[in-house]
Amino acid sequence: MDLKKILDCAMSVAIIAACTVIVVFGVIQFFNRQPATVLKVGDKVRLTGVPVGNKTLVAVVSQGCQYCEKSYPFYRILQEKGDLRLLTRKEPLSFYYERGFAKSTVYLFDTNKLNVVGTPTLFLLDLSGKVQKVWRGFLTPEQEKEVFATINE
């Protein structure tokens, strides 16, 4: 056997071995991944830099989210009736001011710390930061009534 054939064979074996390692590593990562942790009732939340009262509604929103945009009229009503905090990750806050939200309502916040999967997410906190109730997505009229009933208890 000549040297070229030996080198070609060795290179083919090395490539197959590298591909096998990559595939095995990928399969291990896939099956060992942790399920997404989702914000739920009873969780404790720390909103550093965001004032929280006895009953604080927190809405996690993002610019470009069509369901957030549809939810803004309801959130503005909540803003007028009670203690609402609008949290967003990185958009310019002026985006929300232009939609009628008070500067005292809108906060930049690393929403990844909240285990919120998807926007909009609305949740109710007590003074200690314990989650009392969670609503996800664009709310139906029945869910909106539930929000009002919950904050008026």
Short mmCIF file of C-alpha atoms in Angstrom, two decimals:
data_model
loop_
_atom_site.label_atom_id
_atom_site.label_comp_id
_atom_site.label_asym_id
_atom_site.label_seq_id
_atom_site.Cartn_x
_atom_site.Cartn_y
_atom_site.Cartn_z
CA MET A 1 0.00 0.00 0.00
CA ASP A 2 1.37 3.39 -0.83
CA LEU A 3 1.57 6.35 1.55
CA LYS A 4 -1.24 8.30 -0.19
CA LYS A 5 -3.76 5.49 0.35
CA ILE A 6 -2.72 5.12 3.99
CA LEU A 7 -3.16 8.87 4.58
CA ASP A 8 -6.55 8.88 2.80
CA CYS A 9 -7.72 5.96 4.94
CA ALA A 10 -6.46 7.60 8.15
CA MET A 11 -8.18 10.88 7.22
CA SER A 12 -11.47 9.09 6.53
CA VAL A 13 -11.29 7.31 9.89
CA ALA A 14 -10.52 10.61 11.66
CA ILE A 15 -13.48 12.36 9.99
CA ILE A 16 -15.85 9.52 10.86
CA ALA A 17 -14.61 9.52 14.47
CA ALA A 18 -15.05 13.31 14.77
CA CYS A 19 -18.57 13.14 13.32
CA THR A 20 -19.47 10.32 15.70
CA VAL A 21 -18.25 12.34 18.70
CA ILE A 22 -20.26 15.38 17.57
CA VAL A 23 -23.44 13.34 17.05
CA VAL A 24 -23.08 11.53 20.40
CA PHE A 25 -22.46 14.86 22.18
CA GLY A 26 -25.53 16.38 20.49
CA VAL A 27 -27.74 13.44 21.46
CA ILE A 28 -26.53 13.62 25.07
CA GLN A 29 -27.22 17.37 25.19
CA PHE A 30 -30.68 16.88 23.67
CA PHE A 31 -31.76 14.26 26.22
CA ASN A 32 -30.16 16.00 29.21
CA ARG A 33 -31.66 19.42 28.59
CA GLN A 34 -33.68 20.90 31.40
CA PRO A 35 -37.35 21.72 30.76
CA ALA A 36 -38.18 25.42 30.66
CA THR A 37 -38.96 26.77 34.08
CA VAL A 38 -42.21 28.69 33.88
CA LEU A 39 -43.36 31.38 36.30
CA LYS A 40 -46.13 29.94 38.48
CA VAL A 41 -48.26 30.79 41.49
CA GLY A 42 -46.24 30.62 44.69
CA ASP A 43 -42.92 31.61 43.11
CA LYS A 44 -40.98 34.41 44.81
CA VAL A 45 -39.93 37.21 42.47
CA ARG A 46 -37.40 39.97 43.11
CA LEU A 47 -38.02 43.04 41.02
CA THR A 48 -34.90 45.00 41.90
CA GLY A 49 -35.49 48.68 41.16
CA VAL A 50 -39.22 48.21 40.59
CA PRO A 51 -41.55 49.37 43.38
CA VAL A 52 -44.05 46.76 44.54
CA GLY A 53 -47.17 47.36 46.64
CA ASN A 54 -49.67 45.11 48.43
CA LYS A 55 -51.12 44.03 45.09
CA THR A 56 -48.97 44.79 42.09
CA LEU A 57 -49.86 43.66 38.59
CA VAL A 58 -46.76 43.06 36.49
CA ALA A 59 -47.07 42.85 32.71
CA VAL A 60 -44.08 41.48 30.79
CA VAL A 61 -44.25 42.80 27.23
CA SER A 62 -42.09 43.25 24.16
CA GLN A 63 -42.14 45.56 21.19
CA GLY A 64 -43.28 43.84 18.03
CA CYS A 65 -45.45 41.34 19.91
CA GLN A 66 -48.89 41.49 18.27
CA TYR A 67 -50.66 40.16 21.37
CA CYS A 68 -48.89 42.73 23.54
CA GLU A 69 -50.09 45.46 21.21
CA LYS A 70 -53.66 44.12 21.47
CA SER A 71 -53.32 44.00 25.27
CA TYR A 72 -52.20 47.62 25.73
CA PRO A 73 -55.73 49.09 25.97
CA PHE A 74 -56.53 46.67 28.81
CA TYR A 75 -53.19 47.39 30.50
CA ARG A 76 -53.88 51.14 30.31
CA ILE A 77 -57.18 50.55 32.15
CA LEU A 78 -55.28 48.54 34.77
CA GLN A 79 -52.78 51.37 35.06
CA GLU A 80 -55.60 53.80 35.89
CA LYS A 81 -57.31 51.44 38.36
CA GLY A 82 -54.37 50.17 40.31
CA ASP A 83 -50.78 49.28 40.76
CA LEU A 84 -49.41 48.19 37.36
CA ARG A 85 -45.77 47.72 36.35
CA LEU A 86 -44.92 47.19 32.70
CA LEU A 87 -41.61 45.35 32.28
CA THR A 88 -39.71 45.20 29.03
CA ARG A 89 -36.27 43.85 28.25
CA LYS A 90 -34.60 46.33 25.93
CA GLU A 91 -36.87 48.53 23.90
CA PRO A 92 -36.74 52.30 24.20
CA LEU A 93 -39.18 53.22 26.94
CA SER A 94 -40.55 56.04 24.77
CA PHE A 95 -42.29 53.30 22.73
CA TYR A 96 -44.56 52.69 25.74
CA TYR A 97 -44.94 56.35 26.69
CA GLU A 98 -46.26 57.00 23.17
CA ARG A 99 -48.90 54.31 23.80
CA GLY A 100 -50.23 56.06 26.89
CA PHE A 101 -48.25 54.45 29.70
CA ALA A 102 -46.98 56.64 32.54
CA LYS A 103 -43.25 56.87 33.12
CA SER A 104 -43.82 55.59 36.66
CA THR A 105 -45.30 52.39 35.17
CA VAL A 106 -42.65 51.29 32.63
CA TYR A 107 -39.35 49.65 33.61
CA LEU A 108 -36.42 48.10 31.80
CA PHE A 109 -35.84 44.72 33.40
CA ASP A 110 -34.03 41.49 32.58
CA THR A 111 -37.23 39.50 32.14
CA ASN A 112 -35.24 36.26 31.76
CA LYS A 113 -34.86 36.33 35.55
CA LEU A 114 -38.63 35.92 35.87
CA ASN A 115 -38.95 32.58 34.04
CA VAL A 116 -41.54 34.14 31.76
CA VAL A 117 -42.01 32.13 28.60
CA GLY A 118 -43.70 34.32 26.01
CA THR A 119 -45.30 37.72 26.02
CA PRO A 120 -47.56 39.15 27.12
CA THR A 121 -47.55 37.65 30.58
CA LEU A 122 -49.46 39.33 33.40
CA PHE A 123 -49.01 38.31 37.02
CA LEU A 124 -50.08 39.52 40.43
CA LEU A 125 -47.53 39.97 43.22
CA ASP A 126 -48.09 40.56 46.90
CA LEU A 127 -45.88 42.85 48.99
CA SER A 128 -43.39 40.05 49.72
CA GLY A 129 -42.91 39.35 45.99
CA LYS A 130 -44.90 36.12 45.98
CA VAL A 131 -46.78 35.38 42.75
CA GLN A 132 -50.53 35.17 43.49
CA LYS A 133 -51.90 34.67 39.97
CA VAL A 134 -50.56 34.36 36.40
CA TRP A 135 -52.27 35.09 33.07
CA ARG A 136 -50.55 34.38 29.75
CA GLY A 137 -51.21 35.70 26.27
CA PHE A 138 -53.96 37.96 24.99
CA LEU A 139 -56.74 37.76 27.57
CA THR A 140 -60.34 36.93 26.80
CA PRO A 141 -63.10 39.16 28.23
CA GLU A 142 -63.69 36.51 30.91
CA GLN A 143 -60.01 36.56 31.90
CA GLU A 144 -60.06 40.37 32.03
CA LYS A 145 -63.03 40.17 34.43
CA GLU A 146 -61.03 37.69 36.51
CA VAL A 147 -58.10 40.16 36.67
CA PHE A 148 -60.44 42.93 37.88
CA ALA A 149 -62.06 40.62 40.44
CA THR A 150 -58.64 39.53 41.70
CA ILE A 151 -57.31 43.06 42.20
CA ASN A 152 -60.56 44.19 43.84
CA GLU A 153 -60.60 41.39 46.45
#
